[in-house]
CSV table of C-alpha atoms and ligand atoms in Angstrom, one decimal:
chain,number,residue,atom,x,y,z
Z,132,UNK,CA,4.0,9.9,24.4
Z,133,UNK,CA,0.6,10.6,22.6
Z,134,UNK,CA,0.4,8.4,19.3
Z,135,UNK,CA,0.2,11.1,16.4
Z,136,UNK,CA,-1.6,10.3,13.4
Z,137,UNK,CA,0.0,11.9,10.5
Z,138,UNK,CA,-2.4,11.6,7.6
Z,139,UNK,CA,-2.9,15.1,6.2
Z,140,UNK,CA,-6.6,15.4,5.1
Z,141,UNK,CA,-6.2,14.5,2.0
Z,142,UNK,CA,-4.6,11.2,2.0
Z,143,UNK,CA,-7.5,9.9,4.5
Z,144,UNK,CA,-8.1,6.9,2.8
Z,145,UNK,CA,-11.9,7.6,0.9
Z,146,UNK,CA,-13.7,4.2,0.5
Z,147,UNK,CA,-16.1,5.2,-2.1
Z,148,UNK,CA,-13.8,6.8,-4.1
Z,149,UNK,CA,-11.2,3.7,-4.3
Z,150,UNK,CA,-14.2,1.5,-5.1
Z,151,UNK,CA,-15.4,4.2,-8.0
Z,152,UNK,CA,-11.8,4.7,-9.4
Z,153,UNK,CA,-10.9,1.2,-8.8
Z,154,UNK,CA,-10.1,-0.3,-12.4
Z,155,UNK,CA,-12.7,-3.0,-12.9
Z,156,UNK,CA,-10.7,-5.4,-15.2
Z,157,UNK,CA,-7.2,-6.1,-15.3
Z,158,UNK,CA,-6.8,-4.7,-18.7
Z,159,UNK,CA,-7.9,-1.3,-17.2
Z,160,UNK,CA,-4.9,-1.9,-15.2
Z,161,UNK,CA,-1.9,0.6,-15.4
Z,162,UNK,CA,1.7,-0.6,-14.9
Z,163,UNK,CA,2.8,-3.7,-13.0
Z,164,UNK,CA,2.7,-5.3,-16.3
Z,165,UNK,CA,5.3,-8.3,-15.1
Z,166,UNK,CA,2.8,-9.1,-12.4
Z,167,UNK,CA,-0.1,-8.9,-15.0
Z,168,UNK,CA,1.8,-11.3,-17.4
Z,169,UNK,CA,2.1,-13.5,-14.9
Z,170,UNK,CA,-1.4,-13.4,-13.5
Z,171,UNK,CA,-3.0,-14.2,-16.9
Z,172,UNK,CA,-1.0,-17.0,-17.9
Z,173,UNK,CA,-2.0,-18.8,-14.3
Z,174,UNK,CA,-6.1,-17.6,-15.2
Z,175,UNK,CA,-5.7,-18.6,-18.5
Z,176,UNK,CA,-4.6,-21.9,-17.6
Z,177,UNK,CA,-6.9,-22.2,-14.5
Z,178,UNK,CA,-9.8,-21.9,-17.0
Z,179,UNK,CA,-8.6,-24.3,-19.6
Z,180,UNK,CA,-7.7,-26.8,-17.1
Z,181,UNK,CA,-11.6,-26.1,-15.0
Z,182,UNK,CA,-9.6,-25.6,-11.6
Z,183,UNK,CA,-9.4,-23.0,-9.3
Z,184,UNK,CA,-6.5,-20.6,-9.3
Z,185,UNK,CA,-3.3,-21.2,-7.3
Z,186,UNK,CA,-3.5,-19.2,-4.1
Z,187,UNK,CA,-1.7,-15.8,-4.8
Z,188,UNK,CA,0.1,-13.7,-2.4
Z,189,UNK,CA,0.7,-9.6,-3.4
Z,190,UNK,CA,3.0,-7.9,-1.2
Z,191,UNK,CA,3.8,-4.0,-1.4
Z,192,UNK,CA,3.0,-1.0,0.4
Z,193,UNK,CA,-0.4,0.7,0.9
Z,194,UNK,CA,-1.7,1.9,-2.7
Z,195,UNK,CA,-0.2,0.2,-4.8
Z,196,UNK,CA,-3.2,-2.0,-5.7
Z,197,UNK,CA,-3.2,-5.2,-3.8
Z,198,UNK,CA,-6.8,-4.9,-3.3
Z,199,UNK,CA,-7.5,-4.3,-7.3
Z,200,UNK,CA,-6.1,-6.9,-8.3
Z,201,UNK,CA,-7.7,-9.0,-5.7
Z,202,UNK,CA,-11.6,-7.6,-6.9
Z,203,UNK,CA,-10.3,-8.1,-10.8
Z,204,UNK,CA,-8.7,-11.5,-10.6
Z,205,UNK,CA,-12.3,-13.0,-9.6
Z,206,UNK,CA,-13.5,-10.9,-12.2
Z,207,UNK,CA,-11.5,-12.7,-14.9
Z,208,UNK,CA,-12.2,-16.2,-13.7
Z,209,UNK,CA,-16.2,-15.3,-13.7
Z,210,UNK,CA,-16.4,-16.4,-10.0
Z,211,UNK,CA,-17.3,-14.6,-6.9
Z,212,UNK,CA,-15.0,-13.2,-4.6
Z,213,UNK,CA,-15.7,-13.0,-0.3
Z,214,UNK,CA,-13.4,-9.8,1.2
Z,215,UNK,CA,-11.7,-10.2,5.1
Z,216,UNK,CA,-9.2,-9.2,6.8
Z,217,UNK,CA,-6.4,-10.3,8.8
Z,218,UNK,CA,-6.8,-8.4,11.8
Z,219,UNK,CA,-10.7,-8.7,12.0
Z,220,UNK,CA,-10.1,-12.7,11.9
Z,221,UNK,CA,-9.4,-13.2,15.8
Z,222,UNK,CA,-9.9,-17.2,16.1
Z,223,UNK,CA,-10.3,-19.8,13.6
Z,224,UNK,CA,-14.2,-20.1,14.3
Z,225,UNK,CA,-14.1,-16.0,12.5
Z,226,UNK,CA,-13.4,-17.4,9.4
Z,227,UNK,CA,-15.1,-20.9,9.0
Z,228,UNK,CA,-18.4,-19.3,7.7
Z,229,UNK,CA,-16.1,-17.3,5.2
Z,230,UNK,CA,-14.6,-21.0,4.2
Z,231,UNK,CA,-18.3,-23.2,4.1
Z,232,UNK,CA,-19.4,-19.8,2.4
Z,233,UNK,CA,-17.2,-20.9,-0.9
Z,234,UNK,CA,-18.2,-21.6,-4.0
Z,235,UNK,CA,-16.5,-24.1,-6.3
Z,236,UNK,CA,-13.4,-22.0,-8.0
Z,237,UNK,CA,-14.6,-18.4,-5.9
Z,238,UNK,CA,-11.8,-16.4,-3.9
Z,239,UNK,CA,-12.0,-15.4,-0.9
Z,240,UNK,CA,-9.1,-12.3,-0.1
Z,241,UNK,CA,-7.8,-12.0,3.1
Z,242,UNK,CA,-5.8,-8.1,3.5
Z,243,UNK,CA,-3.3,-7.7,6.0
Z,244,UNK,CA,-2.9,-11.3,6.0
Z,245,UNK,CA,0.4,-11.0,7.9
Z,246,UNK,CA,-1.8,-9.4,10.9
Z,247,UNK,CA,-3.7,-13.3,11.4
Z,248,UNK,CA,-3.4,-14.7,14.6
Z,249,UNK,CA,-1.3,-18.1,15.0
Z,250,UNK,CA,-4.0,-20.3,15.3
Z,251,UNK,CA,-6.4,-19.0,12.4
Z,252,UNK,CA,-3.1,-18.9,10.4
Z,253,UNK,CA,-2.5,-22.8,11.2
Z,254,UNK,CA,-6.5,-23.7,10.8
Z,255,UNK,CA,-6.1,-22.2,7.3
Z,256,UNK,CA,-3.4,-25.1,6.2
Z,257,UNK,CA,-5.5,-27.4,5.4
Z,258,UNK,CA,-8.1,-25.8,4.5
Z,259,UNK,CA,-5.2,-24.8,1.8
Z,260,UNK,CA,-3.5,-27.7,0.6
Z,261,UNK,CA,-6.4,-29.8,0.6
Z,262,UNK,CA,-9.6,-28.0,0.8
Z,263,UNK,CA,-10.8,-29.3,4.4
Z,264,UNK,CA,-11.6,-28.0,8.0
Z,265,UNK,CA,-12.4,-29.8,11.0
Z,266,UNK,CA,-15.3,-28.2,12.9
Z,267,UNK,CA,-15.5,-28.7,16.3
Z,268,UNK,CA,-19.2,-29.7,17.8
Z,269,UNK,CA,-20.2,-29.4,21.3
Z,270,UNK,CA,-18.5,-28.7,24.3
Z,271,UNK,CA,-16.4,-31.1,27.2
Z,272,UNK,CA,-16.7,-34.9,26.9
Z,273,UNK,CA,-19.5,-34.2,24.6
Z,274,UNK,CA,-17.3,-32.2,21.4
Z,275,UNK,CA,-16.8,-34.3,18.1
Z,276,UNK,CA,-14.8,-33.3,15.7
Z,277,UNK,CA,-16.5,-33.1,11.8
Z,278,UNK,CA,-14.4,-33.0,9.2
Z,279,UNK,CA,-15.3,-30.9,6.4
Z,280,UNK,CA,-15.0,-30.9,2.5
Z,281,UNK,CA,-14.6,-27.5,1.3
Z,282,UNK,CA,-15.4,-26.4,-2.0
Z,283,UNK,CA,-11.8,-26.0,-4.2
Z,284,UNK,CA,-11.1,-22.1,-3.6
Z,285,UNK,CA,-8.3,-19.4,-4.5
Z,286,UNK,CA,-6.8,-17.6,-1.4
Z,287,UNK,CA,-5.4,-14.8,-2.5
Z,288,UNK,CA,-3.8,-12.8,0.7
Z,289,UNK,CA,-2.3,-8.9,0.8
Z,290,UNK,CA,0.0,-7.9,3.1
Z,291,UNK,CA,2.0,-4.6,3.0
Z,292,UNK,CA,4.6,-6.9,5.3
Z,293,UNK,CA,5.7,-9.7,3.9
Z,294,UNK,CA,8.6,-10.5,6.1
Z,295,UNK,CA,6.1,-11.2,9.0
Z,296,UNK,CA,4.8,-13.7,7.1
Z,297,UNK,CA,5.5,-17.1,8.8
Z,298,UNK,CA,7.5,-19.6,6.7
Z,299,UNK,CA,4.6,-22.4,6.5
Z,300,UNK,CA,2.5,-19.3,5.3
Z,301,UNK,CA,4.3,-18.3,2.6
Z,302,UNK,CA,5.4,-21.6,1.3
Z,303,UNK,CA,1.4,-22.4,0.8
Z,304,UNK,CA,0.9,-19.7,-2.1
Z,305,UNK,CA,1.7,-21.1,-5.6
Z,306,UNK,CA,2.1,-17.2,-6.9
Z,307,UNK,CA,3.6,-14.5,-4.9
Z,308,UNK,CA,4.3,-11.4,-6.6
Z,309,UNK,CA,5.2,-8.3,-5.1
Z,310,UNK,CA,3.9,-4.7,-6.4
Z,311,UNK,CA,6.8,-2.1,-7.4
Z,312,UNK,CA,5.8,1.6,-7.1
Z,313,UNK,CA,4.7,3.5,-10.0
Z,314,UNK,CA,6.4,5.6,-12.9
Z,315,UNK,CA,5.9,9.1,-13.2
Z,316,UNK,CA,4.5,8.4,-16.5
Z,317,UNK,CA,2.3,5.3,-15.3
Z,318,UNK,CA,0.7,7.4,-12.4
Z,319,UNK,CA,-0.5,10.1,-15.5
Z,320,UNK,CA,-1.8,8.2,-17.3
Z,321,UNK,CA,-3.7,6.7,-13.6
Z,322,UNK,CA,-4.8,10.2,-13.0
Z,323,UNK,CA,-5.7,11.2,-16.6
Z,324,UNK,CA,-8.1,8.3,-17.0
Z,325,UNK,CA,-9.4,8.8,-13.4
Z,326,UNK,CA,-9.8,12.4,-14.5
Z,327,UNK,CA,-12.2,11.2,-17.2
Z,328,UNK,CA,-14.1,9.2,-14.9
Z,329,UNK,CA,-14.9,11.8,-13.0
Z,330,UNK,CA,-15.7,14.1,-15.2
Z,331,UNK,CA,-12.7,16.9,-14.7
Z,332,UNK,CA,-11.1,19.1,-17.0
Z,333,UNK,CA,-7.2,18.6,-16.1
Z,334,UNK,CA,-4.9,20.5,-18.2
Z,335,UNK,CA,-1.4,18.1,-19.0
Z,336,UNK,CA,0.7,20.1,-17.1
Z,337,UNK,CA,-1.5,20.1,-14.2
Z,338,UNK,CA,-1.5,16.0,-14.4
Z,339,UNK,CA,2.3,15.7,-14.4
Z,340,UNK,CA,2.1,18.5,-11.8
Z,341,UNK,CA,-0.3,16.3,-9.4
Z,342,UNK,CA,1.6,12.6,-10.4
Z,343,UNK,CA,4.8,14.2,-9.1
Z,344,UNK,CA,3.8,14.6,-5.8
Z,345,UNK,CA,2.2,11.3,-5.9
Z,346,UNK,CA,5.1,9.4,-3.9
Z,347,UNK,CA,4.5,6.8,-6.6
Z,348,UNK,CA,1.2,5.5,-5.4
Z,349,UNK,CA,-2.2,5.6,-7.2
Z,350,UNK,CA,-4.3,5.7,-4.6
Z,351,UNK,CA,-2.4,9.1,-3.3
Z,352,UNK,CA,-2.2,10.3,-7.1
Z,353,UNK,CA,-5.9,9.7,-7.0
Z,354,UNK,CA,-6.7,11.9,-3.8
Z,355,UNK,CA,-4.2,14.6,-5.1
Z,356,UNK,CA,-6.9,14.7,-8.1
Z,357,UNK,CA,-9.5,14.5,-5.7
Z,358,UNK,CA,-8.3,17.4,-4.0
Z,359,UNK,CA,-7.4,19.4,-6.9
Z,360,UNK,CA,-10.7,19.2,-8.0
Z,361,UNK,CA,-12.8,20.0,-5.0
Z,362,UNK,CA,-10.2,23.2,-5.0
Z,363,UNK,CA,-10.5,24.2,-8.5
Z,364,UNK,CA,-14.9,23.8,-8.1
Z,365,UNK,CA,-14.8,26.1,-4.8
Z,366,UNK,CA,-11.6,28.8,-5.8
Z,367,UNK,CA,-12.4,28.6,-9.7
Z,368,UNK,CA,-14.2,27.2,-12.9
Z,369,UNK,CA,-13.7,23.7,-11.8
Z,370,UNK,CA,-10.8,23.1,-14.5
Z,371,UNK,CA,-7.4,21.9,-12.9
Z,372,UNK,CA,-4.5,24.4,-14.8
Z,373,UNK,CA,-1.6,24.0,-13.4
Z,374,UNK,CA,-1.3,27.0,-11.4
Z,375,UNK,CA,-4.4,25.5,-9.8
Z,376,UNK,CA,-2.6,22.0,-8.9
Z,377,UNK,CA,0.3,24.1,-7.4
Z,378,UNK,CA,-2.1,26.3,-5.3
Z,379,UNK,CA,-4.1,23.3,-4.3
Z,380,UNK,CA,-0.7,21.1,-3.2
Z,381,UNK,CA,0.8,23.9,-1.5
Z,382,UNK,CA,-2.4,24.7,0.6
Z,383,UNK,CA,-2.0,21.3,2.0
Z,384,UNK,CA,1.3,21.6,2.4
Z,385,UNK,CA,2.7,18.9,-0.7
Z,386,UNK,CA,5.6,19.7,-2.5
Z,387,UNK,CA,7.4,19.0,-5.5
Z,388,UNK,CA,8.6,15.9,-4.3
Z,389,UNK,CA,5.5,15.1,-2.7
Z,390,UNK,CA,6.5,15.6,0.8
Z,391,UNK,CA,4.0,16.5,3.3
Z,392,UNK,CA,4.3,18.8,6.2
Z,393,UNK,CA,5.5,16.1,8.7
Z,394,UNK,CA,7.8,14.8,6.2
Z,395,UNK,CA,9.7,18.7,6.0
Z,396,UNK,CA,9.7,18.1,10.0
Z,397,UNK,CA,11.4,15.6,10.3
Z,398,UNK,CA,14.3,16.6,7.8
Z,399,UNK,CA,14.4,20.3,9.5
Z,400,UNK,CA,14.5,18.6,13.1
Z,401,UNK,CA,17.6,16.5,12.1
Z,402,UNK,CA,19.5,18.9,10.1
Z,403,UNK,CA,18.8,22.2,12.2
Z,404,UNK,CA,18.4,20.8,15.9
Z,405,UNK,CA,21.0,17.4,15.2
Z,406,UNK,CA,23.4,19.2,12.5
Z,407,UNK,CA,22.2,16.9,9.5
Z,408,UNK,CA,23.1,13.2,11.9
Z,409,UNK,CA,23.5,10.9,13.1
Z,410,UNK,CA,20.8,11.1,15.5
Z,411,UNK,CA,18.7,7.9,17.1
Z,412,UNK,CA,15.3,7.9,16.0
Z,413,UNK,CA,14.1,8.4,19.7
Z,414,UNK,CA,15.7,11.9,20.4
Z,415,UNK,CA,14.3,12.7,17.1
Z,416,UNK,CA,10.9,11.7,18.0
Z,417,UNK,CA,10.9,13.2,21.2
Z,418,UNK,CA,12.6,16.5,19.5
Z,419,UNK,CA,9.5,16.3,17.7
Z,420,UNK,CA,6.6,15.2,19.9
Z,421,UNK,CA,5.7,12.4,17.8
Z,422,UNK,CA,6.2,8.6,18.5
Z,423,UNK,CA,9.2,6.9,17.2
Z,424,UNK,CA,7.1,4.2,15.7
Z,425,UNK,CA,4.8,6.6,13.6
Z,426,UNK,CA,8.1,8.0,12.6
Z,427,UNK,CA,9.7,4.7,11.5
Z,428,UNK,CA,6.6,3.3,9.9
Z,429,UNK,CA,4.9,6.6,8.4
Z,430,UNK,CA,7.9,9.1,7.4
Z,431,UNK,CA,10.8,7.4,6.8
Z,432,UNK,CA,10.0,4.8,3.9
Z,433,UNK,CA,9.4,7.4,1.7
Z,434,UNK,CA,12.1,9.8,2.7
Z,435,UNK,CA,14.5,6.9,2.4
Z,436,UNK,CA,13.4,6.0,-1.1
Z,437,UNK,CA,13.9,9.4,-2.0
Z,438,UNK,CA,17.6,9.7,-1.0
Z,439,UNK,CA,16.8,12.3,1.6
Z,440,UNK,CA,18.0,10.1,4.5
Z,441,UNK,CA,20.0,7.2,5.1
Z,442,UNK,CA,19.7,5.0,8.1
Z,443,UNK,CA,23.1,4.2,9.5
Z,444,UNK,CA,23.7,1.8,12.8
Z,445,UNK,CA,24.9,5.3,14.1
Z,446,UNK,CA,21.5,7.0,13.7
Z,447,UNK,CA,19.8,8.9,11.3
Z,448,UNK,CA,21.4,11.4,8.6
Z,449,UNK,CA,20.4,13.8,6.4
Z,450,UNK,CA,21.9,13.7,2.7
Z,451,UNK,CA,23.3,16.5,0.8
Z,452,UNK,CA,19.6,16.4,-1.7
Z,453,UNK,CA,18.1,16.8,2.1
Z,454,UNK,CA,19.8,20.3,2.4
Z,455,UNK,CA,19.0,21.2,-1.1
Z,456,UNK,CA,16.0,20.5,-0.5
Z,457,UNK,CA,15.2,22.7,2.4
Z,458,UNK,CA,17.5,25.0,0.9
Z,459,UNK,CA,19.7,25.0,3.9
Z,460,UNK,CA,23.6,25.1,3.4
Z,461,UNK,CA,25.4,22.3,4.2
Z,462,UNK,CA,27.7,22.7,7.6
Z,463,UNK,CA,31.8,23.3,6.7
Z,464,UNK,CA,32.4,20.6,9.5
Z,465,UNK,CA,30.4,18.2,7.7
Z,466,UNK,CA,32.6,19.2,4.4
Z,467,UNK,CA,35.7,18.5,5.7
Z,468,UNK,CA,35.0,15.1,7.3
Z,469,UNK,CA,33.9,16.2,10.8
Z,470,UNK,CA,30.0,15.6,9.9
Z,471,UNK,CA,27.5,14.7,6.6
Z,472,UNK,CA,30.1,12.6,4.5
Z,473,UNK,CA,31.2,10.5,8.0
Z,474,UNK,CA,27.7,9.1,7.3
Z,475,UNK,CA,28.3,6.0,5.3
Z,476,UNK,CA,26.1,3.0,7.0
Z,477,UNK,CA,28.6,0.6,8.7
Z,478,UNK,CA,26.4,-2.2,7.9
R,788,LIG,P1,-3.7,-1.7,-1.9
R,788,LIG,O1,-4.8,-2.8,-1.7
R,788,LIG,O2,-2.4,-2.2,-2.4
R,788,LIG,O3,-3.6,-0.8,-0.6
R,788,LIG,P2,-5.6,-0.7,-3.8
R,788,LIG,O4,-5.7,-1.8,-4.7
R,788,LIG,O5,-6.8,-0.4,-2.9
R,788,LIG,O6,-4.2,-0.7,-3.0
R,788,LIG,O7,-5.4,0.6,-4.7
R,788,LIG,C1,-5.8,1.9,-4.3
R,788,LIG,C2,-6.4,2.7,-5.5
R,788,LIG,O8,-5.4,2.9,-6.5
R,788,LIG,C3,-7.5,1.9,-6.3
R,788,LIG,O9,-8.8,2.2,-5.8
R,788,LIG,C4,-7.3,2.3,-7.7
R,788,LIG,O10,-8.1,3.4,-8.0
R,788,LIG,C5,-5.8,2.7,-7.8
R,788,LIG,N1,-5.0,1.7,-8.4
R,788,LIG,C6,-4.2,0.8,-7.8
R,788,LIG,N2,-3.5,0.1,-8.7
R,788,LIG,C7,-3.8,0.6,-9.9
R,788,LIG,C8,-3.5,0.3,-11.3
R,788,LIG,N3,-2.5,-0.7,-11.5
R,788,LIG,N4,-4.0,0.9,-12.3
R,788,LIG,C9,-4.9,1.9,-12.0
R,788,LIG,N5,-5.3,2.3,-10.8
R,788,LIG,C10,-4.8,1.6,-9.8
């Protein structure tokens, strides 16, 4: 079955726009204000003591700002920062001119770190613990082995799975804090500032209108603004009302709970075709034409954070907010036992 990619126009992540709305300080921060406290007691004492950070590990899904507070952190400590990525890194001699590239007390930020292969993963403990590499000169009967001070570095690594993280891996980060989606009220204020920065008129309805259907996620609250303001330049005066948010979501298909078109699909398929559940994922991917995988990775986190599914070790269901959703009534078999409320996970 063809691989569908499901990212609606406007959630294609936009580089230059993360890096121009991307909060330069951790004070600019919004929210996560554990993780923040946390973060500047270790900087603060980094700088008293003249050492490098502990290496820091930030789990969380996509968005949630892994990578901001990866650029800030370096920021804070007044050093430099080097940028890779796990999957990019395919054997240990990728990343040895990132590691001789250090400076005393820099970072270098390794995203997707769970996606490193085994062996760079193992040639970065001891670069690690105790800020050494062996290099590896020549070839046959002729190698020698150098052995390598590094300069004393932060690795700070992101990884939107932490689970896959191998033991050893994990164990070698002093901080590991994991990023919590957003509030309703944090993500306004995200896209009220941002609003600012770019230079939009956004009317206060129109902001809570936009963070709503933000699935708790900056960066998609920021291309909901982005979108909502290219559609209020072309369509009208360039100010985001609200009637202009709403038009602008619904033309791309986002509604008030900040499902996408895929996302209604996916409910529809399983209440209409599959009565509501259980159903295995892979008669509802085929049902649907879409892989199983892109269904498990991309649709269901956030319908199952919203209530509008549970996933049983019978299958799939639908919950009652599901039907109310759609606005589809709920079967009678399901309401007298035979269906919806037989749905409670065995596990
Ligand atoms: P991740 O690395 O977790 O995928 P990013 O750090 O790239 O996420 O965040 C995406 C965008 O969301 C950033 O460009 C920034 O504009 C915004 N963002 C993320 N976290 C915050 C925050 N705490 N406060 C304000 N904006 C944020």
């Amino acid at each position: 079955m063809v691989r569908e990619s499901i990212v609606t126009p406007e959630e294609q992540p936009s580089e230059e726009h993360d890096i121009a709305l991307r909060p330069k300080r951790i004070a600019d921060m919004v929210g996560q204000r554990e993780v923040i406290e946390v973060l500047q007691i270790a900087i603060d004492a980094a700088r008293k003591r003249d050492e490098p950070l502990g290496h820091i590990l930030f789990d969380g899904p996509p968005g949630l700002g892994k990578t901001t507070f990866a650029t800030c952190i370096p920021r804070e400590m007044g050093v430099s920062v080097q940028m890779a990525s796990g999957p990019a890194l395919k054997a240990p001699k990728d990343i040895v001119p990132y590691l001789t590239n250090l400076e005393d007390r820099s970072v270098l930020f390794i995203d997707e770190i769970h996606r490193l292969p085994k062996a760079v993963e193992e040639y970065l403990y001891t670069a690690m613990e105790d800020f050494r590499i062996d290099i590896v000169l020549g070839e046959g009967v002729s190698a020698r082995t150098l052995n390598l001070q590094l300069k004393p570095f932060t690795l700070i690594g992101a990884t939107t799975r932490a689970g896959m993280l191998s033991g050893p891996m994990r164990d070698r980060f002093q901080i590991r804090e994991h990023l919590g989606f957003y509030s309703l009220q944090e993500l306004t204020e995200i896209l009220n500032r941002n609003a600012e920065k770019l230079d939009v008129e956004v009317e206060p309805i129109a902001a809570s209108e936009l963070s709503r259907r933000a699935r708790g996620t900056p960066r998609v609250a920021n291309n909901r603004l982005l979108w909502a303001r290219d559609y209020a330049l072309s369509k009208v005066d360039g100010i985001v009302t609200d009637q202009v948010a709403q038009d602008a979501m619904q033309m791309i298909g986002i509604d008030e709970l900040g499902l996408d078109r895929q996302d209604r699909r996916y409910l529809s398929t399983l209440i209409r075709v599959f009565s509501g559940g259980p159903a295995g994922i892979e008669a509802i991917a085929h049902t649907m034409n879409v892989s199983a995988d892109t269904l498990v990775d991309e649709v269901e986190p956030f319908l199952l954070r919203s209530e509008l599914m549970i996933r049983s070790s019978r299958g799939r269901c639908a919950t009652p907010l599901a039907f109310q959703h759609l606005k589809l009534d709920i079967p009678s078999t399901a309401l007298s036992g035979g269906g919806l409320f037989d749905q409670i996970p065995d596990a």
